[in-house]
Amino acid sequence: MSSRPPEPSLAPAGAPEKARLGIWTFLATEVLLFGGLFTAYTVFRIAHPAQFHSDYLQLNRLFGALNTVVLICSSLSVAIGIAAIRQGKERALQRCLIITLLLAAAFLGIKYLEWSDHFAHGIYPRTSIFFALYYTMTGLHALHVMAGMGALTTMLVLARRGKFSAEYSTPVEITGIYWHFVDLVWIYLFPLLYLIG
């Protein structure tokens, strides 16, 4: 634990509740966005079952499974970091944020390898409606991962400056909620794209 005393919180009274309401409102709009894509996928899959089955067989389930494990571990590291700062363990929070960032980078690296393999085999978004939806949904999710990495990096910088303590950790918790949402979206994407042929 750092010997440096945490800086006093300047957050006004009621700020944590307002921040949580704000992130849940934002996530509600994200649910509508991904829900629309899930619905579109389902509608087209019902209309073109043979084509979707043929295209689904070309996905690399090992890459998809690896990314699922990576994101689940990243959610665990975020949860451990939040639990740590609630007990005033700043160094533990910093370590957990670094681990989460490394796992997020690993996720994007695996996704890069997967997309590169598709491109090498001439599989592009224009190849079929299945791959148009596949690239749209996984690409949009990857953008959310990158946004989460930006938020996690900001939390790490603030944590190293002693901005968080057992009494004030709202920004870390809000970032954690967002990160869990990003992971949850992938938990839906993985079986939808890689397992349900």
PDB file of C-alpha atoms in Angstrom:
ATOM      1  CA  MET A   1       0.000   0.000   0.000  1.00  0.00           C
ATOM      2  CA  SER A   2       1.276   3.477  -0.779  1.00  0.00           C
ATOM      3  CA  SER A   3       2.461   5.566   2.200  1.00  0.00           C
ATOM      4  CA  ARG A   4       1.264   8.721   0.440  1.00  0.00           C
ATOM      5  CA  PRO A   5      -2.021   9.967   1.925  1.00  0.00           C
ATOM      6  CA  PRO A   6      -4.849  10.164  -0.637  1.00  0.00           C
ATOM      7  CA  GLU A   7      -5.944  13.572  -1.784  1.00  0.00           C
ATOM      8  CA  PRO A   8      -9.269  14.719  -0.380  1.00  0.00           C
ATOM      9  CA  SER A   9     -12.269  14.117  -2.625  1.00  0.00           C
ATOM     10  CA  LEU A  10     -13.755  17.187  -4.268  1.00  0.00           C
ATOM     11  CA  ALA A  11     -16.842  15.303  -5.461  1.00  0.00           C
ATOM     12  CA  PRO A  12     -20.077  17.027  -4.411  1.00  0.00           C
ATOM     13  CA  ALA A  13     -22.632  15.238  -2.279  1.00  0.00           C
ATOM     14  CA  GLY A  14     -24.731  12.816  -4.324  1.00  0.00           C
ATOM     15  CA  ALA A  15     -22.142  12.618  -7.116  1.00  0.00           C
ATOM     16  CA  PRO A  16     -21.746   8.811  -6.930  1.00  0.00           C
ATOM     17  CA  GLU A  17     -25.484   8.264  -7.397  1.00  0.00           C
ATOM     18  CA  LYS A  18     -25.613  10.710 -10.298  1.00  0.00           C
ATOM     19  CA  ALA A  19     -22.568   9.106 -11.902  1.00  0.00           C
ATOM     20  CA  ARG A  20     -24.095   5.640 -11.622  1.00  0.00           C
ATOM     21  CA  LEU A  21     -27.383   6.884 -13.071  1.00  0.00           C
ATOM     22  CA  GLY A  22     -25.454   8.459 -15.926  1.00  0.00           C
ATOM     23  CA  ILE A  23     -23.519   5.317 -16.817  1.00  0.00           C
ATOM     24  CA  TRP A  24     -26.639   3.139 -16.657  1.00  0.00           C
ATOM     25  CA  THR A  25     -28.490   5.589 -18.909  1.00  0.00           C
ATOM     26  CA  PHE A  26     -25.609   5.508 -21.358  1.00  0.00           C
ATOM     27  CA  LEU A  27     -25.476   1.720 -21.275  1.00  0.00           C
ATOM     28  CA  ALA A  28     -29.215   1.583 -21.966  1.00  0.00           C
ATOM     29  CA  THR A  29     -28.579   3.313 -25.302  1.00  0.00           C
ATOM     30  CA  GLU A  30     -25.766   0.830 -25.981  1.00  0.00           C
ATOM     31  CA  VAL A  31     -28.168  -2.044 -25.320  1.00  0.00           C
ATOM     32  CA  LEU A  32     -30.501  -0.602 -27.949  1.00  0.00           C
ATOM     33  CA  LEU A  33     -27.603  -0.346 -30.414  1.00  0.00           C
ATOM     34  CA  PHE A  34     -26.360  -3.906 -29.993  1.00  0.00           C
ATOM     35  CA  GLY A  35     -29.915  -5.188 -29.587  1.00  0.00           C
ATOM     36  CA  GLY A  36     -30.735  -3.869 -33.036  1.00  0.00           C
ATOM     37  CA  LEU A  37     -27.720  -5.664 -34.507  1.00  0.00           C
ATOM     38  CA  PHE A  38     -28.611  -8.906 -32.717  1.00  0.00           C
ATOM     39  CA  THR A  39     -32.145  -8.646 -34.076  1.00  0.00           C
ATOM     40  CA  ALA A  40     -30.891  -8.000 -37.617  1.00  0.00           C
ATOM     41  CA  TYR A  41     -28.597 -11.030 -37.362  1.00  0.00           C
ATOM     42  CA  THR A  42     -31.481 -13.227 -36.194  1.00  0.00           C
ATOM     43  CA  VAL A  43     -33.815 -12.044 -38.943  1.00  0.00           C
ATOM     44  CA  PHE A  44     -31.267 -12.631 -41.730  1.00  0.00           C
ATOM     45  CA  ARG A  45     -30.202 -15.964 -40.258  1.00  0.00           C
ATOM     46  CA  ILE A  46     -33.820 -17.192 -40.350  1.00  0.00           C
ATOM     47  CA  ALA A  47     -34.133 -15.973 -43.952  1.00  0.00           C
ATOM     48  CA  HIS A  48     -30.806 -17.514 -45.127  1.00  0.00           C
ATOM     49  CA  PRO A  49     -30.052 -20.517 -42.868  1.00  0.00           C
ATOM     50  CA  ALA A  50     -27.917 -22.438 -45.378  1.00  0.00           C
ATOM     51  CA  GLN A  51     -25.723 -19.470 -46.263  1.00  0.00           C
ATOM     52  CA  PHE A  52     -25.244 -18.499 -42.615  1.00  0.00           C
ATOM     53  CA  HIS A  53     -24.296 -22.083 -41.717  1.00  0.00           C
ATOM     54  CA  SER A  54     -21.752 -22.237 -44.539  1.00  0.00           C
ATOM     55  CA  ASP A  55     -20.185 -18.888 -43.580  1.00  0.00           C
ATOM     56  CA  TYR A  56     -20.185 -19.665 -39.868  1.00  0.00           C
ATOM     57  CA  LEU A  57     -18.020 -22.738 -40.533  1.00  0.00           C
ATOM     58  CA  GLN A  58     -15.269 -20.409 -41.799  1.00  0.00           C
ATOM     59  CA  LEU A  59     -14.894 -18.675 -38.405  1.00  0.00           C
ATOM     60  CA  ASN A  60     -12.014 -19.652 -36.138  1.00  0.00           C
ATOM     61  CA  ARG A  61     -13.671 -20.885 -32.925  1.00  0.00           C
ATOM     62  CA  LEU A  62     -10.303 -21.157 -31.174  1.00  0.00           C
ATOM     63  CA  PHE A  63      -9.715 -17.425 -31.578  1.00  0.00           C
ATOM     64  CA  GLY A  64     -13.255 -16.721 -30.389  1.00  0.00           C
ATOM     65  CA  ALA A  65     -12.864 -18.980 -27.345  1.00  0.00           C
ATOM     66  CA  LEU A  66      -9.484 -17.441 -26.457  1.00  0.00           C
ATOM     67  CA  ASN A  67     -10.957 -13.962 -26.598  1.00  0.00           C
ATOM     68  CA  THR A  68     -13.836 -15.065 -24.373  1.00  0.00           C
ATOM     69  CA  VAL A  69     -11.400 -16.345 -21.732  1.00  0.00           C
ATOM     70  CA  VAL A  70      -9.311 -13.156 -22.033  1.00  0.00           C
ATOM     71  CA  LEU A  71     -12.311 -10.876 -21.463  1.00  0.00           C
ATOM     72  CA  ILE A  72     -13.662 -12.924 -18.558  1.00  0.00           C
ATOM     73  CA  CYS A  73     -10.230 -12.664 -16.892  1.00  0.00           C
ATOM     74  CA  SER A  74     -10.206  -8.907 -17.546  1.00  0.00           C
ATOM     75  CA  SER A  75     -13.589  -8.537 -15.846  1.00  0.00           C
ATOM     76  CA  LEU A  76     -12.210 -10.455 -12.875  1.00  0.00           C
ATOM     77  CA  SER A  77      -9.145  -8.196 -12.629  1.00  0.00           C
ATOM     78  CA  VAL A  78     -11.347  -5.073 -12.729  1.00  0.00           C
ATOM     79  CA  ALA A  79     -13.580  -6.471  -9.977  1.00  0.00           C
ATOM     80  CA  ILE A  80     -10.544  -7.317  -7.830  1.00  0.00           C
ATOM     81  CA  GLY A  81      -9.149  -3.805  -8.394  1.00  0.00           C
ATOM     82  CA  ILE A  82     -12.415  -2.168  -7.294  1.00  0.00           C
ATOM     83  CA  ALA A  83     -12.563  -4.382  -4.202  1.00  0.00           C
ATOM     84  CA  ALA A  84      -8.962  -3.421  -3.445  1.00  0.00           C
ATOM     85  CA  ILE A  85      -9.452   0.340  -3.634  1.00  0.00           C
ATOM     86  CA  ARG A  86     -12.557   0.050  -1.443  1.00  0.00           C
ATOM     87  CA  GLN A  87     -10.123  -1.215   1.182  1.00  0.00           C
ATOM     88  CA  GLY A  88      -7.673   1.602   0.426  1.00  0.00           C
ATOM     89  CA  LYS A  89      -5.190  -0.611  -1.462  1.00  0.00           C
ATOM     90  CA  GLU A  90      -3.954   1.788  -4.137  1.00  0.00           C
ATOM     91  CA  ARG A  91      -1.060  -0.337  -5.380  1.00  0.00           C
ATOM     92  CA  ALA A  92      -3.345  -3.351  -5.813  1.00  0.00           C
ATOM     93  CA  LEU A  93      -5.735  -1.207  -7.848  1.00  0.00           C
ATOM     94  CA  GLN A  94      -2.894  -0.056 -10.077  1.00  0.00           C
ATOM     95  CA  ARG A  95      -1.710  -3.623 -10.657  1.00  0.00           C
ATOM     96  CA  CYS A  96      -5.239  -4.748 -11.530  1.00  0.00           C
ATOM     97  CA  LEU A  97      -5.699  -1.872 -13.981  1.00  0.00           C
ATOM     98  CA  ILE A  98      -2.416  -2.749 -15.701  1.00  0.00           C
ATOM     99  CA  ILE A  99      -3.431  -6.415 -15.944  1.00  0.00           C
ATOM    100  CA  THR A 100      -6.814  -5.423 -17.379  1.00  0.00           C
ATOM    101  CA  LEU A 101      -5.143  -3.198 -19.981  1.00  0.00           C
ATOM    102  CA  LEU A 102      -2.795  -6.014 -20.989  1.00  0.00           C
ATOM    103  CA  LEU A 103      -5.731  -8.402 -21.353  1.00  0.00           C
ATOM    104  CA  ALA A 104      -7.625  -5.834 -23.423  1.00  0.00           C
ATOM    105  CA  ALA A 105      -4.589  -5.458 -25.684  1.00  0.00           C
ATOM    106  CA  ALA A 106      -4.410  -9.258 -25.975  1.00  0.00           C
ATOM    107  CA  PHE A 107      -8.069  -9.319 -27.019  1.00  0.00           C
ATOM    108  CA  LEU A 108      -7.446  -6.788 -29.775  1.00  0.00           C
ATOM    109  CA  GLY A 109      -4.307  -8.646 -30.855  1.00  0.00           C
ATOM    110  CA  ILE A 110      -6.222 -11.903 -31.222  1.00  0.00           C
ATOM    111  CA  LYS A 111      -8.985 -10.106 -33.112  1.00  0.00           C
ATOM    112  CA  TYR A 112      -6.353  -8.580 -35.413  1.00  0.00           C
ATOM    113  CA  LEU A 113      -4.947 -12.040 -36.163  1.00  0.00           C
ATOM    114  CA  GLU A 114      -8.435 -13.379 -36.829  1.00  0.00           C
ATOM    115  CA  TRP A 115      -9.390 -10.575 -39.196  1.00  0.00           C
ATOM    116  CA  SER A 116      -6.002 -10.809 -40.953  1.00  0.00           C
ATOM    117  CA  ASP A 117      -6.618 -14.512 -41.552  1.00  0.00           C
ATOM    118  CA  HIS A 118     -10.036 -13.729 -43.034  1.00  0.00           C
ATOM    119  CA  PHE A 119      -8.583 -11.065 -45.328  1.00  0.00           C
ATOM    120  CA  ALA A 120      -5.834 -13.464 -46.431  1.00  0.00           C
ATOM    121  CA  HIS A 121      -8.554 -15.882 -47.533  1.00  0.00           C
ATOM    122  CA  GLY A 122     -10.484 -13.185 -49.386  1.00  0.00           C
ATOM    123  CA  ILE A 123     -13.254 -12.870 -46.783  1.00  0.00           C
ATOM    124  CA  TYR A 124     -14.457  -9.285 -46.531  1.00  0.00           C
ATOM    125  CA  PRO A 125     -17.655  -7.552 -45.318  1.00  0.00           C
ATOM    126  CA  ARG A 126     -18.954  -7.552 -48.902  1.00  0.00           C
ATOM    127  CA  THR A 127     -18.510 -11.339 -49.131  1.00  0.00           C
ATOM    128  CA  SER A 128     -21.968 -12.063 -47.703  1.00  0.00           C
ATOM    129  CA  ILE A 129     -24.620 -10.694 -45.351  1.00  0.00           C
ATOM    130  CA  PHE A 130     -23.239 -12.977 -42.632  1.00  0.00           C
ATOM    131  CA  PHE A 131     -19.772 -11.464 -42.856  1.00  0.00           C
ATOM    132  CA  ALA A 132     -21.197  -7.950 -43.212  1.00  0.00           C
ATOM    133  CA  LEU A 133     -22.894  -8.449 -39.835  1.00  0.00           C
ATOM    134  CA  TYR A 134     -19.891 -10.286 -38.394  1.00  0.00           C
ATOM    135  CA  TYR A 135     -17.470  -7.464 -39.202  1.00  0.00           C
ATOM    136  CA  THR A 136     -19.974  -4.799 -38.105  1.00  0.00           C
ATOM    137  CA  MET A 137     -20.702  -6.376 -34.714  1.00  0.00           C
ATOM    138  CA  THR A 138     -17.153  -7.464 -33.865  1.00  0.00           C
ATOM    139  CA  GLY A 139     -15.705  -4.197 -35.189  1.00  0.00           C
ATOM    140  CA  LEU A 140     -18.145  -2.114 -33.156  1.00  0.00           C
ATOM    141  CA  HIS A 141     -17.337  -4.203 -30.102  1.00  0.00           C
ATOM    142  CA  ALA A 142     -13.591  -3.698 -30.697  1.00  0.00           C
ATOM    143  CA  LEU A 143     -14.176   0.076 -30.774  1.00  0.00           C
ATOM    144  CA  HIS A 144     -15.868  -0.224 -27.372  1.00  0.00           C
ATOM    145  CA  VAL A 145     -12.870  -2.193 -26.091  1.00  0.00           C
ATOM    146  CA  MET A 146     -10.570   0.627 -27.263  1.00  0.00           C
ATOM    147  CA  ALA A 147     -12.782   3.211 -25.557  1.00  0.00           C
ATOM    148  CA  GLY A 148     -12.627   1.127 -22.398  1.00  0.00           C
ATOM    149  CA  MET A 149      -8.841   0.994 -22.638  1.00  0.00           C
ATOM    150  CA  GLY A 150      -8.813   4.783 -22.794  1.00  0.00           C
ATOM    151  CA  ALA A 151     -10.944   4.984 -19.646  1.00  0.00           C
ATOM    152  CA  LEU A 152      -8.822   2.354 -17.869  1.00  0.00           C
ATOM    153  CA  THR A 153      -5.628   4.237 -18.786  1.00  0.00           C
ATOM    154  CA  THR A 154      -7.122   7.434 -17.351  1.00  0.00           C
ATOM    155  CA  MET A 155      -8.011   5.576 -14.133  1.00  0.00           C
ATOM    156  CA  LEU A 156      -4.460   4.221 -13.924  1.00  0.00           C
ATOM    157  CA  VAL A 157      -2.951   7.705 -14.288  1.00  0.00           C
ATOM    158  CA  LEU A 158      -5.287   9.098 -11.628  1.00  0.00           C
ATOM    159  CA  ALA A 159      -4.598   6.143  -9.331  1.00  0.00           C
ATOM    160  CA  ARG A 160      -0.840   6.725  -9.607  1.00  0.00           C
ATOM    161  CA  ARG A 161      -1.480  10.354  -8.588  1.00  0.00           C
ATOM    162  CA  GLY A 162      -3.296   9.181  -5.456  1.00  0.00           C
ATOM    163  CA  LYS A 163      -6.735  10.398  -6.528  1.00  0.00           C
ATOM    164  CA  PHE A 164      -8.581   7.332  -5.216  1.00  0.00           C
ATOM    165  CA  SER A 165      -9.041   5.974  -1.729  1.00  0.00           C
ATOM    166  CA  ALA A 166     -11.359   3.795   0.315  1.00  0.00           C
ATOM    167  CA  GLU A 167     -13.649   6.835   0.671  1.00  0.00           C
ATOM    168  CA  TYR A 168     -13.634   7.865  -2.998  1.00  0.00           C
ATOM    169  CA  SER A 169     -13.510   5.405  -5.888  1.00  0.00           C
ATOM    170  CA  THR A 170     -16.578   6.349  -7.957  1.00  0.00           C
ATOM    171  CA  PRO A 171     -14.724   6.893 -11.284  1.00  0.00           C
ATOM    172  CA  VAL A 172     -13.077   3.490 -10.986  1.00  0.00           C
ATOM    173  CA  GLU A 173     -16.418   1.848 -10.252  1.00  0.00           C
ATOM    174  CA  ILE A 174     -18.094   3.609 -13.196  1.00  0.00           C
ATOM    175  CA  THR A 175     -15.282   2.484 -15.491  1.00  0.00           C
ATOM    176  CA  GLY A 176     -15.674  -1.025 -14.100  1.00  0.00           C
ATOM    177  CA  ILE A 177     -19.389  -1.055 -14.914  1.00  0.00           C
ATOM    178  CA  TYR A 178     -18.626  -0.020 -18.493  1.00  0.00           C
ATOM    179  CA  TRP A 179     -15.950  -2.693 -18.805  1.00  0.00           C
ATOM    180  CA  HIS A 180     -18.272  -5.404 -17.503  1.00  0.00           C
ATOM    181  CA  PHE A 181     -20.834  -4.296 -20.112  1.00  0.00           C
ATOM    182  CA  VAL A 182     -18.253  -4.586 -22.894  1.00  0.00           C
ATOM    183  CA  ASP A 183     -17.435  -8.101 -21.689  1.00  0.00           C
ATOM    184  CA  LEU A 184     -21.129  -8.995 -21.473  1.00  0.00           C
ATOM    185  CA  VAL A 185     -21.694  -7.962 -25.085  1.00  0.00           C
ATOM    186  CA  TRP A 186     -18.921 -10.349 -26.145  1.00  0.00           C
ATOM    187  CA  ILE A 187     -20.479 -13.136 -24.062  1.00  0.00           C
ATOM    188  CA  TYR A 188     -23.532 -12.748 -26.334  1.00  0.00           C
ATOM    189  CA  LEU A 189     -21.518 -12.311 -29.535  1.00  0.00           C
ATOM    190  CA  PHE A 190     -19.384 -15.419 -29.055  1.00  0.00           C
ATOM    191  CA  PRO A 191     -22.158 -18.061 -29.060  1.00  0.00           C
ATOM    192  CA  LEU A 192     -24.230 -16.118 -31.592  1.00  0.00           C
ATOM    193  CA  LEU A 193     -21.443 -15.969 -34.183  1.00  0.00           C
ATOM    194  CA  TYR A 194     -19.123 -18.866 -33.334  1.00  0.00           C
ATOM    195  CA  LEU A 195     -21.276 -21.610 -31.777  1.00  0.00           C
ATOM    196  CA  ILE A 196     -24.783 -21.416 -33.246  1.00  0.00           C
ATOM    197  CA  GLY A 197     -24.327 -22.673 -36.759  1.00  0.00           C
TER     198      GLY A 197
END
